Coordinates of C-alpha atoms in Angstrom, one line a residue:
Chain A
M1 CA -29.7 178.2 71.6
R2 CA -33.3 177.6 70.6
R3 CA -32.1 176.3 67.3
L4 CA -30.3 173.5 69.1
R5 CA -33.4 172.5 71.0
F6 CA -34.2 169.7 68.6
L7 CA -31.1 167.9 69.9
S8 CA -33.0 167.1 73.1
I9 CA -35.6 165.2 71.2
P10 CA -33.8 161.8 71.5
Y11 CA -33.7 162.4 75.3
W12 CA -37.5 163.1 75.5
F13 CA -38.2 160.1 73.2
W14 CA -36.0 157.9 75.4
M15 CA -37.6 159.0 78.6
G16 CA -41.1 158.6 77.2
L17 CA -40.4 155.1 75.9
F18 CA -38.5 153.7 78.8
V19 CA -39.7 155.7 81.8
L20 CA -43.1 157.3 81.2
I21 CA -44.9 154.4 79.3
P22 CA -43.5 151.7 81.6
T23 CA -44.7 153.7 84.6
L24 CA -48.1 154.1 83.2
I25 CA -48.3 150.3 82.5
L26 CA -47.1 149.7 86.1
I27 CA -49.9 151.9 87.5
I28 CA -52.5 150.2 85.3
L29 CA -51.3 146.7 86.4
A30 CA -51.2 147.7 90.1
F31 CA -54.9 148.7 90.1
S32 CA -56.3 146.0 87.7
N33 CA -56.4 142.4 86.9
L34 CA -54.9 142.9 83.4
N35 CA -52.8 139.9 82.4
I36 CA -49.7 141.5 80.8
Y37 CA -48.9 138.4 78.7
N38 CA -52.4 137.9 77.4
P39 CA -53.8 141.5 77.3
D40 CA -57.5 140.9 77.1
S41 CA -60.4 142.7 78.7
F42 CA -59.7 143.6 82.3
Q43 CA -61.3 145.4 85.3
F44 CA -59.9 147.9 87.7
T45 CA -59.8 146.4 91.1
L46 CA -58.2 146.8 94.5
D47 CA -57.7 143.0 95.0
N48 CA -53.9 143.4 94.7
F49 CA -53.9 145.4 97.9
R50 CA -54.6 142.1 99.8
I51 CA -50.8 141.4 99.6
F52 CA -50.4 144.0 102.5
S53 CA -52.2 141.7 104.9
E54 CA -49.5 139.0 104.3
N55 CA -47.1 138.6 107.1
Y56 CA -44.1 137.9 104.9
L57 CA -44.5 141.3 103.1
L58 CA -44.7 143.2 106.4
K59 CA -41.6 141.2 107.6
A60 CA -39.8 142.2 104.4
L61 CA -40.8 145.9 104.9
T62 CA -39.5 145.8 108.5
N63 CA -36.3 144.1 107.4
S64 CA -35.8 146.7 104.7
L65 CA -36.3 149.6 107.0
Y66 CA -34.2 148.1 109.8
L67 CA -31.2 147.2 107.6
S68 CA -31.3 150.4 105.6
V69 CA -31.6 152.7 108.7
I70 CA -28.6 151.0 110.4
T71 CA -26.6 151.1 107.2
T72 CA -27.4 154.8 106.7
V73 CA -26.5 155.7 110.3
I74 CA -23.2 154.0 110.1
C75 CA -22.5 155.5 106.7
F76 CA -23.2 158.9 108.1
L77 CA -20.9 158.3 111.1
I78 CA -18.1 157.2 108.8
G79 CA -18.9 159.4 105.9
Y80 CA -19.2 162.8 107.5
P81 CA -15.7 162.9 109.0
V82 CA -14.2 161.6 105.8
A83 CA -16.0 164.3 103.8
F84 CA -14.8 166.9 106.2
Y85 CA -11.2 165.6 106.1
L86 CA -11.3 165.7 102.3
T87 CA -12.0 169.4 102.4
T88 CA -8.9 170.1 104.5
L89 CA -6.6 168.5 102.0
S90 CA -4.6 170.2 99.3
A91 CA -6.0 169.9 95.8
S92 CA -3.6 167.3 94.5
V93 CA -3.9 165.0 97.6
R94 CA -7.6 165.4 97.5
R95 CA -7.7 164.3 93.9
I96 CA -6.0 161.0 94.9
W97 CA -8.4 160.3 97.7
L98 CA -11.4 161.2 95.6
S99 CA -10.3 158.9 92.8
L100 CA -9.9 156.1 95.4
L101 CA -13.5 156.6 96.3
I102 CA -14.8 156.9 92.7
V103 CA -12.9 154.3 90.8
P104 CA -14.4 151.3 92.7
L105 CA -17.8 152.6 91.7
W106 CA -16.9 152.0 88.1
A107 CA -16.8 148.3 88.7
N108 CA -20.1 146.5 88.1
M109 CA -22.1 146.3 91.3
L110 CA -22.8 142.6 90.9
L111 CA -19.0 142.0 90.7
R112 CA -18.5 144.0 93.9
I113 CA -21.2 141.9 95.6
F114 CA -19.5 138.6 94.5
A115 CA -16.2 140.1 95.8
W116 CA -17.8 140.6 99.3
E117 CA -19.1 137.1 99.1
K118 CA -15.6 135.8 98.6
I119 CA -14.2 138.0 101.4
F120 CA -16.8 136.6 103.8
T121 CA -16.1 132.9 102.8
P122 CA -13.6 131.1 105.0
G123 CA -11.1 129.2 102.8
S124 CA -11.6 131.5 99.8
I125 CA -8.8 133.1 97.8
F126 CA -9.1 136.1 100.0
S127 CA -8.4 134.1 103.2
D128 CA -5.6 132.2 101.4
L129 CA -3.9 135.5 100.5
T130 CA -4.4 137.4 103.8
G131 CA -4.6 134.6 106.3
I132 CA -7.8 136.2 107.7
N133 CA -10.9 134.0 107.9
I134 CA -14.2 136.0 108.0
D135 CA -17.3 133.9 108.3
L136 CA -20.1 136.4 107.8
L137 CA -22.2 134.9 105.0
G138 CA -25.8 134.5 106.1
S139 CA -25.5 137.0 109.0
I140 CA -27.0 140.4 109.6
P141 CA -23.5 142.0 110.2
G142 CA -22.4 140.5 106.9
V143 CA -25.3 142.1 105.0
I144 CA -24.8 145.5 106.8
I145 CA -21.1 145.6 106.0
G146 CA -21.8 144.7 102.4
M147 CA -24.3 147.5 102.2
I148 CA -21.9 150.0 103.7
G149 CA -19.2 148.9 101.3
M150 CA -21.7 149.4 98.4
Y151 CA -23.3 152.8 99.4
L152 CA -20.8 154.7 101.6
P153 CA -19.5 156.8 98.6
F154 CA -23.1 158.0 98.1
M155 CA -23.0 159.5 101.6
I156 CA -19.6 161.0 101.3
F157 CA -19.9 162.8 97.9
P158 CA -23.0 165.0 98.7
I159 CA -21.6 166.0 102.1
F160 CA -18.2 166.8 100.6
S161 CA -19.8 168.9 97.8
V162 CA -21.4 171.2 100.3
L163 CA -18.5 171.4 102.8
E164 CA -16.2 172.2 99.9
K165 CA -18.1 175.3 99.2
M166 CA -18.2 176.4 102.8
D167 CA -16.3 179.5 103.8
F168 CA -13.7 178.3 106.3
S169 CA -13.3 181.8 107.7
L170 CA -16.6 181.2 109.4
I171 CA -15.0 178.6 111.6
E172 CA -12.3 181.1 112.5
A173 CA -14.9 183.8 113.2
A174 CA -16.8 181.4 115.5
K175 CA -13.7 180.5 117.4
D176 CA -12.7 184.1 117.7
L177 CA -16.1 184.8 119.3
G178 CA -15.3 182.0 121.9
A179 CA -17.1 178.9 120.5
T180 CA -15.7 175.5 121.5
D181 CA -14.9 173.0 118.7
F182 CA -18.2 171.2 119.4
E183 CA -20.2 174.4 119.3
V184 CA -18.5 175.3 116.0
F185 CA -19.6 172.0 114.5
R186 CA -23.1 172.1 116.0
K187 CA -23.9 175.7 115.3
V188 CA -21.9 176.5 112.1
V189 CA -20.6 173.6 110.1
F190 CA -23.4 171.1 110.5
P191 CA -26.3 173.6 109.7
L192 CA -24.4 174.7 106.6
S193 CA -24.0 171.1 105.4
I194 CA -27.5 169.9 106.1
G195 CA -28.5 169.9 102.4
G196 CA -25.6 167.5 101.7
V197 CA -26.5 165.3 104.7
V198 CA -30.2 165.0 103.6
S199 CA -29.1 164.0 100.1
G200 CA -26.5 161.6 101.4
V201 CA -29.0 160.0 103.8
I202 CA -31.6 159.5 101.0
M203 CA -29.0 158.3 98.4
T204 CA -27.8 155.7 100.9
M205 CA -31.0 154.6 102.3
L206 CA -33.1 154.2 99.1
P207 CA -30.7 151.8 97.3
A208 CA -30.0 149.9 100.6
M209 CA -33.7 149.4 101.2
T210 CA -34.4 148.1 97.7
S211 CA -31.4 146.0 97.1
F212 CA -32.1 142.3 96.3
V213 CA -29.0 140.6 95.0
L214 CA -27.0 141.6 98.1
P215 CA -29.4 140.0 100.7
E216 CA -29.7 137.0 98.4
R217 CA -25.9 136.3 98.0
I218 CA -24.5 137.7 101.2
G219 CA -27.5 137.2 103.4
L220 CA -28.0 133.7 101.8
A221 CA -31.7 134.7 101.2
K222 CA -32.5 134.4 104.9
Y223 CA -33.6 138.0 105.3
N224 CA -36.1 139.0 102.6
L225 CA -36.1 142.6 101.7
I226 CA -38.8 144.3 99.8
G227 CA -36.7 144.1 96.6
N228 CA -36.6 140.3 96.9
I229 CA -40.4 140.1 97.1
I230 CA -40.7 142.3 94.0
H231 CA -38.1 140.1 92.2
S232 CA -40.0 137.0 93.2
K233 CA -43.4 138.4 92.1
F234 CA -42.0 139.3 88.6
M235 CA -39.7 136.4 88.0
K236 CA -40.6 133.4 90.0
E237 CA -44.3 133.2 90.8
V238 CA -45.5 134.3 87.3
M239 CA -46.5 130.9 86.1
G240 CA -48.6 130.0 89.1
S241 CA -51.0 132.8 89.2
G242 CA -51.7 133.3 85.5
A243 CA -49.2 136.2 85.6
L244 CA -51.3 138.1 88.2
S245 CA -48.3 138.0 90.6
I246 CA -46.9 140.7 88.3
N247 CA -49.8 143.0 89.2
V248 CA -49.1 142.5 92.9
G249 CA -45.4 143.2 92.2
S250 CA -46.3 146.4 90.3
L251 CA -48.3 147.6 93.3
I252 CA -45.3 147.1 95.6
S253 CA -43.1 148.8 93.1
I254 CA -45.4 151.8 92.9
L255 CA -45.2 152.1 96.7
L256 CA -41.5 152.3 96.5
M257 CA -41.7 154.9 93.7
I258 CA -44.0 157.1 95.9
F259 CA -41.4 156.7 98.6
S260 CA -38.6 157.8 96.2
V261 CA -40.6 160.8 95.0
I262 CA -41.3 162.0 98.6
S263 CA -37.6 161.6 99.3
F264 CA -36.8 163.7 96.2
I265 CA -39.2 166.4 97.4
I266 CA -37.5 166.5 100.8
V267 CA -34.0 166.8 99.1
T268 CA -35.1 169.7 97.0
R269 CA -36.5 171.4 100.1
F270 CA -33.1 171.3 101.7
D271 CA -31.0 171.8 98.6
K272 CA -32.8 174.2 96.3
E273 CA -30.1 174.4 93.7
G274 CA -29.7 170.6 93.5
E275 CA -25.9 170.9 93.9
T276 CA -25.7 167.7 96.1
L277 CA -27.5 165.5 93.5
I278 CA -24.7 163.9 91.5
Chain B
M1 CA -36.2 170.4 60.6
K2 CA -37.7 169.3 63.9
K3 CA -40.2 167.0 62.2
L4 CA -37.6 165.5 59.9
S5 CA -35.3 164.6 62.7
L6 CA -38.1 163.1 64.7
V7 CA -39.2 160.9 61.7
L8 CA -35.5 159.9 61.2
L9 CA -35.2 159.0 64.9
V10 CA -38.3 156.9 64.9
L11 CA -37.1 155.1 61.8
I12 CA -33.7 154.4 63.3
L13 CA -35.2 153.1 66.6
T14 CA -37.7 150.9 64.8
L15 CA -34.9 149.4 62.7
F16 CA -32.8 149.0 65.8
L17 CA -35.6 147.4 67.9
S18 CA -36.8 145.0 65.2
G19 CA -33.2 144.1 64.4
C20 CA -33.1 142.2 67.6
S21 CA -35.1 139.4 66.2
G22 CA -32.9 139.0 63.2
N23 CA -33.8 136.2 60.7
A24 CA -32.5 132.8 61.6
D25 CA -33.9 129.6 60.2
L26 CA -34.4 128.0 63.7
Y27 CA -34.9 129.5 67.1
I28 CA -33.8 127.4 70.1
L29 CA -34.3 128.3 73.8
N30 CA -32.3 126.2 76.3
W31 CA -30.7 126.2 79.8
G32 CA -27.2 127.6 80.1
D33 CA -24.5 125.0 79.6
Y34 CA -27.0 122.4 78.6
M35 CA -25.8 121.5 75.1
D36 CA -22.4 121.2 73.4
E37 CA -22.7 124.3 71.2
T38 CA -20.1 123.0 68.7
L39 CA -22.9 120.6 67.6
I40 CA -25.0 123.6 66.6
D41 CA -22.3 124.7 64.2
E42 CA -22.1 121.2 62.8
F43 CA -25.9 121.3 62.3
E44 CA -25.7 124.7 60.6
S45 CA -23.1 123.7 58.1
R46 CA -24.6 120.3 57.4
Y47 CA -28.1 121.7 56.6
D48 CA -26.9 125.1 55.4
V49 CA -29.1 127.0 57.9
R50 CA -28.7 129.6 60.6
V51 CA -29.6 128.7 64.2
S52 CA -30.4 131.3 66.8
Y53 CA -29.5 129.8 70.2
K54 CA -30.5 131.6 73.5
T55 CA -30.3 130.4 77.1
V56 CA -32.3 131.3 80.2
G57 CA -32.0 130.3 83.9
S58 CA -35.4 129.0 85.0
N59 CA -38.5 127.3 83.7
E60 CA -40.4 130.4 84.6
E61 CA -38.2 132.6 82.5
M62 CA -38.5 130.1 79.7
A63 CA -42.3 130.3 79.8
T64 CA -42.1 134.1 80.0
E65 CA -40.0 134.1 76.8
L66 CA -42.6 131.9 75.2
K67 CA -45.3 134.3 76.0
K68 CA -43.5 137.4 74.7
D69 CA -44.2 137.7 71.0
N70 CA -41.1 139.4 69.7
V71 CA -39.3 136.2 69.0
V72 CA -41.1 133.0 68.1
Y73 CA -39.1 129.9 69.4
D74 CA -39.2 126.7 67.5
L75 CA -37.7 124.4 70.1
M76 CA -37.3 124.6 73.9
F77 CA -36.2 122.3 76.8
P78 CA -38.6 122.8 79.7
S79 CA -38.9 120.5 82.8
D80 CA -41.7 118.1 83.7
Y81 CA -44.0 120.4 85.6
M82 CA -43.6 123.2 83.1
I83 CA -44.4 120.7 80.2
D84 CA -47.6 119.9 82.1
K85 CA -48.5 123.6 82.4
L86 CA -47.6 124.3 78.7
I87 CA -49.8 121.4 77.6
Q88 CA -52.7 122.6 79.8
E89 CA -52.4 126.1 78.3
Q90 CA -52.0 124.6 74.7
L91 CA -48.8 126.4 74.2
I92 CA -46.9 123.4 72.8
Q93 CA -47.9 121.1 69.9
Q94 CA -47.6 117.3 69.5
V95 CA -44.4 116.0 68.1
D96 CA -44.6 114.3 64.7
A97 CA -42.7 111.0 65.2
Q98 CA -42.7 110.5 61.4
K99 CA -40.3 113.5 61.0
I100 CA -37.9 112.1 63.6
P101 CA -37.0 108.7 62.0
L102 CA -34.3 107.9 64.6
L103 CA -36.8 108.1 67.5
A104 CA -38.3 104.7 66.4
E105 CA -34.9 103.1 66.6
L106 CA -34.3 104.2 70.2
E107 CA -35.7 102.8 73.4
I108 CA -36.7 105.3 76.1
I109 CA -35.6 103.8 79.5
P110 CA -38.9 102.1 80.5
T111 CA -39.0 103.3 84.1
L112 CA -38.7 106.9 82.9
A113 CA -41.3 106.5 80.1
E114 CA -43.7 105.0 82.7
L115 CA -43.2 108.1 85.0
Y116 CA -44.2 110.7 82.4
D117 CA -46.7 108.5 80.4
E118 CA -49.1 108.8 83.4
S119 CA -49.0 112.6 83.0
G120 CA -50.0 112.4 79.3
F121 CA -46.8 113.9 78.0
T122 CA -45.8 111.2 75.5
E123 CA -47.3 112.8 72.4
Y124 CA -45.8 116.2 73.1
I125 CA -42.2 115.6 74.0
V126 CA -38.9 114.0 73.1
P127 CA -37.1 113.5 76.5
Y128 CA -33.6 115.1 76.7
A129 CA -32.1 114.4 80.2
W130 CA -33.2 113.4 83.6
G131 CA -32.0 113.1 87.2
T132 CA -33.0 113.5 90.8
I133 CA -32.8 115.9 93.7
G134 CA -30.7 114.8 96.6
I135 CA -28.3 116.0 99.3
L136 CA -24.8 117.2 98.7
Y137 CA -22.8 116.8 101.9
R138 CA -19.2 117.0 103.2
T139 CA -17.7 113.7 104.0
D140 CA -15.2 115.3 106.5
K141 CA -18.0 116.4 108.8
I142 CA -18.1 113.9 111.7
G143 CA -21.3 111.9 112.0
L144 CA -23.0 113.5 109.0
E145 CA -22.7 110.6 106.6
S146 CA -24.1 108.1 109.2
C147 CA -26.8 110.7 110.0
L148 CA -27.9 110.8 106.4
E149 CA -27.7 107.0 106.0
S150 CA -29.8 106.3 109.0
N151 CA -32.2 109.2 108.9
G152 CA -32.4 110.3 105.2
W153 CA -34.4 113.5 104.7
A154 CA -34.7 114.0 108.5
C155 CA -31.0 114.8 108.6
L156 CA -31.6 117.8 106.4
F157 CA -34.8 118.9 108.1
E158 CA -34.1 118.2 111.8
E159 CA -30.4 118.7 112.4
G160 CA -30.3 122.4 111.6
D161 CA -28.7 123.1 115.0
T162 CA -25.9 120.5 114.5
Y163 CA -25.1 121.0 110.8
K164 CA -25.3 124.1 108.6
S165 CA -27.8 123.2 105.9
G166 CA -28.9 124.8 102.7
M167 CA -32.2 124.7 100.9
Y168 CA -33.2 125.5 97.3
N169 CA -35.0 128.9 97.1
S170 CA -37.7 127.6 94.8
P171 CA -41.2 126.6 95.7
R172 CA -41.1 123.4 93.7
D173 CA -37.9 122.0 95.3
A174 CA -38.3 123.3 98.8
V175 CA -42.0 122.3 99.3
G176 CA -41.4 119.1 97.3
A177 CA -38.5 118.1 99.6
A178 CA -40.5 118.9 102.7
L179 CA -43.4 116.8 101.5
L180 CA -41.1 113.9 100.7
Y181 CA -39.5 114.2 104.2
L182 CA -43.0 113.9 105.8
G183 CA -43.7 110.9 103.6
Y184 CA -46.3 112.6 101.4
S185 CA -46.5 112.9 97.6
V186 CA -44.6 115.8 96.1
N187 CA -47.9 116.6 94.3
S188 CA -50.0 116.6 97.4
E189 CA -52.9 119.0 97.4
N190 CA -54.1 118.1 100.9
Q191 CA -54.2 121.3 103.0
T192 CA -53.1 119.5 106.2
E193 CA -50.1 117.9 104.5
L194 CA -49.1 121.3 102.9
A195 CA -49.5 123.0 106.3
L196 CA -47.2 120.4 107.9
A197 CA -44.7 120.9 105.0
E198 CA -44.7 124.6 105.8
A199 CA -44.1 123.9 109.4
A200 CA -41.2 121.6 108.5
L201 CA -39.6 124.3 106.4
T202 CA -40.0 126.9 109.1
D203 CA -38.6 124.7 111.8
A204 CA -35.7 123.3 109.8
S205 CA -33.6 126.5 110.6
F206 CA -31.7 126.4 107.3
F207 CA -28.5 128.3 107.3
A208 CA -28.9 129.3 103.7
W209 CA -31.5 129.6 101.0
G210 CA -29.9 129.6 97.6
E211 CA -29.8 128.5 94.0
D212 CA -26.7 127.6 92.0
N213 CA -24.6 129.1 94.9
L214 CA -25.5 126.2 97.3
K215 CA -23.1 123.6 95.8
G216 CA -20.2 126.1 96.0
R217 CA -21.0 126.8 99.7
V218 CA -20.8 123.1 100.5
L219 CA -17.5 122.7 98.7
D220 CA -15.9 125.7 100.4
G221 CA -17.2 124.5 103.8
G222 CA -19.7 127.4 104.4
L223 CA -22.4 124.7 104.5
D224 CA -22.3 121.0 105.6
L225 CA -25.1 119.8 103.5
A226 CA -27.6 121.2 101.0
L227 CA -30.4 120.2 98.6
V228 CA -29.0 120.1 95.0
Y229 CA -29.7 118.4 91.7
S230 CA -27.9 115.2 90.9
G231 CA -26.1 116.9 87.9
D232 CA -24.7 119.6 90.2
F233 CA -22.9 116.9 92.1
I234 CA -21.7 115.0 89.0
S235 CA -20.3 118.2 87.4
E236 CA -18.6 119.3 90.6
Y237 CA -17.1 115.8 90.9
Y238 CA -15.6 115.9 87.4
T239 CA -14.2 119.4 88.1
A240 CA -12.6 118.3 91.3
I241 CA -11.0 115.3 89.6
D242 CA -9.8 117.5 86.7
D243 CA -8.3 119.9 89.2
E244 CA -6.8 117.0 91.2
R245 CA -8.5 118.3 94.3
E246 CA -9.2 116.1 97.3
I247 CA -12.8 114.8 97.1
N248 CA -14.4 115.7 100.5
F249 CA -18.0 115.7 99.4
D250 CA -20.5 113.2 98.3
F251 CA -24.1 112.9 97.2
Y252 CA -26.9 111.2 99.1
V253 CA -30.1 110.3 97.4
P254 CA -32.8 110.0 100.0
E255 CA -35.8 107.6 99.6
P256 CA -38.2 108.5 98.3
T257 CA -37.1 111.3 96.1
N258 CA -38.2 113.5 93.3
V259 CA -37.1 112.6 89.8
W260 CA -37.1 115.4 87.2
M261 CA -36.9 115.3 83.4
D262 CA -36.2 118.0 80.8
A263 CA -37.6 117.4 77.3
M264 CA -37.6 118.9 73.8
V265 CA -40.9 120.5 72.9
I266 CA -42.2 122.5 70.0
P267 CA -44.3 125.6 70.8
T268 CA -47.7 125.8 69.1
I269 CA -46.8 129.1 67.4
A270 CA -43.4 127.8 66.1
E271 CA -42.7 129.0 62.5
H272 CA -40.1 126.4 61.6
V273 CA -41.7 123.2 62.7
D274 CA -40.0 120.9 60.1
L275 CA -36.5 122.1 60.9
A276 CA -37.2 121.7 64.6
H277 CA -38.0 118.1 64.0
T278 CA -34.8 117.7 61.9
F279 CA -32.8 119.2 64.8
I280 CA -34.3 116.8 67.3
N281 CA -33.4 113.9 64.9
F282 CA -29.9 115.3 64.6
L283 CA -29.4 115.3 68.4
L284 CA -30.5 111.6 68.4
E285 CA -27.7 110.5 66.1
E286 CA -25.5 108.3 68.1
E287 CA -22.2 110.2 67.6
V288 CA -23.8 113.5 68.2
A289 CA -25.7 112.3 71.3
L290 CA -22.7 110.7 72.9
V291 CA -20.6 113.9 72.5
N292 CA -23.5 116.0 73.8
Y293 CA -24.4 113.9 76.9
E294 CA -20.8 113.6 77.9
Y295 CA -20.6 117.4 77.7
I296 CA -23.8 118.1 79.8
G297 CA -23.1 115.3 82.4
Y298 CA -26.7 114.3 82.9
A299 CA -28.2 110.9 82.3
P300 CA -29.6 110.4 78.8
P301 CA -33.2 109.1 78.6
F302 CA -32.4 106.5 75.9
S303 CA -31.2 103.0 76.9
S304 CA -28.4 102.6 74.3
F305 CA -26.8 106.0 75.0
Y306 CA -27.2 105.5 78.8
D307 CA -25.6 102.1 78.7
T308 CA -22.6 103.3 76.7
L309 CA -22.0 106.3 79.0
Y310 CA -22.6 104.2 82.1
T311 CA -19.9 101.8 81.1
D312 CA -17.4 104.7 80.5
I313 CA -18.2 106.3 83.8
A314 CA -18.0 103.0 85.8
E315 CA -14.5 102.6 84.3
D316 CA -13.2 106.2 84.7
Y317 CA -15.1 107.5 87.7
P318 CA -16.2 104.4 89.8
G319 CA -17.1 106.8 92.7
I320 CA -20.1 108.2 91.0
A321 CA -21.4 105.4 88.8
A322 CA -24.1 104.6 91.4
M323 CA -25.3 108.2 91.3
F324 CA -25.6 108.3 87.5
N325 CA -28.7 106.2 87.5
P326 CA -31.7 108.4 88.5
Y327 CA -34.0 105.4 89.0
P328 CA -32.3 102.2 90.2
T329 CA -34.5 99.1 90.5
G330 CA -36.6 99.1 93.6
A331 CA -36.1 102.8 94.4
L332 CA -39.0 105.1 95.1
R333 CA -39.3 108.0 92.6
E334 CA -42.0 110.5 91.9
M335 CA -42.2 113.2 89.3
F336 CA -43.4 116.7 90.0
V337 CA -46.5 117.8 88.0
Y338 CA -47.9 121.3 87.6
G339 CA -51.3 120.5 89.0
S340 CA -53.2 123.8 89.0
A341 CA -52.6 127.5 89.1
S342 CA -54.0 127.6 92.7
R343 CA -51.6 124.8 93.9
S344 CA -48.7 126.6 92.3
E345 CA -49.6 129.8 94.1
T346 CA -50.1 127.9 97.3
I347 CA -46.6 126.5 97.3
A348 CA -45.1 129.8 96.3
H349 CA -46.7 131.4 99.4
I350 CA -45.7 128.5 101.6
L351 CA -42.1 129.2 100.7
E352 CA -42.4 133.0 101.3
R353 CA -43.9 132.4 104.7
A354 CA -41.4 129.7 105.7
K355 CA -38.5 132.0 104.9
G356 CA -40.1 135.1 106.4

């Protein structure tokens, strides 16, 4: 096997070029006044932290947390029973259900967002065909339903993958010993699936929290999320501030990266073999 | 073995990455759908050159492209305030009128020339197209048309509870519109006026903040009125006529309003300056220009092309002929200028706070 190790060089090269180096640049930008478009002399500074005193950033952080927590809770309430139901099916029926969950994920995410946009527009082709008028563009329920539609599979798959490996005779044993259905769930099934639940929660919450196209198109940009602020710092405000808005954007991005790393550590605590990480 | 494969890989990647820039004879950066691209083919075959044509979505992206150094563009089409900024930063060079013989034969519409002459653009640009911002609204919404006609901007800013309104999610347009509504200059640097503009944006309770999706929302009834560019209305009007749809929307140009202009500029670092001039001259040939302006739908800045197109439109689409003129006699128009980095930052923050 050692002889084949050189085959992994492209991977390391790729990761270094497109993950490691950009991350280092991001860190330097966040803590300095380096102008990325005119790299000249620069100083390390904490000036960029002043963004955290801006109300609109705090509002965006609250919006992100609020929307992603609600989305995650609803995804869990829908996703857990679905995952459990999938484990009770015969292999062939299960394959059909799984493919119904997976195939939509193969479609580009932007296209799926535009599809939700059409569904929520009265008088669109969707309402012409079905006769149902749903007017949810620019509303919180619209954004949440859109997010659930986007991220529900990321809740179902990790939970399913742990439940699938569970020994079902444990349930029978618990019942034999007199446990009620609820006790079986609370004391046997749920504790055994906790690794999948933690992965599912994080894999739903992180992308929901950082999405920016969805709140822009479905929320009609009325509810800024943290992703929208970063987008604006990198793409829209660049010319005004002599590109220094990019440094502020980098700082916010790093904050999110720290959050992701912490989440990853939590997942590995609960799921030591990493079986729930797709 | 290991070293060899690494060297090979680096070589392949270098080739791959540098391959992106290719080797065309002329590099053009434009907006999407903003030039009849068959004309580029014609230019290529006539002069036996290869043109690389790329499009972006915003002035900010255009400037970002200019600052990256992997591709050096020879010709681009920024808007007024960005031209101002590019001149300030010495990123574009003066245009050599000697190399564009057709320019001397054409008259730039005087009202337009006057607008940008004040800003000191004249030596740096050849204007490409111009228009205004205004309000796209539904004609089947009871009372809306008369509200606009009697109240103008106030109808967009004060009737948020009665009508569903949409605002452009860009500092320049949103803050500019708010300043116009309050009766101030779009280029105001007065802190009190800017604070009032922020309050006006906050209190307007817009139903939507958007970009190119706003016009679609008005057409499908999700919005009753929205701030859009004049060209958005004209292109939607053509589409509706072509599809034989009922026209239940119209465009209202409030007074005063902001007039914008996009122009052809040559970056300081351009490597094919002569060919860039030749291309500009090519676009000014009457036959080419008429095909092009008919395609893009915006008003040409040159009197002769404008008059020809206006006559055609007045005949074929009488409903929009009045809107085609960005600057009718007696109207109040103001052009947006860049000002300074601090002003630009100020208005960006005003928008963030007003939305939050």
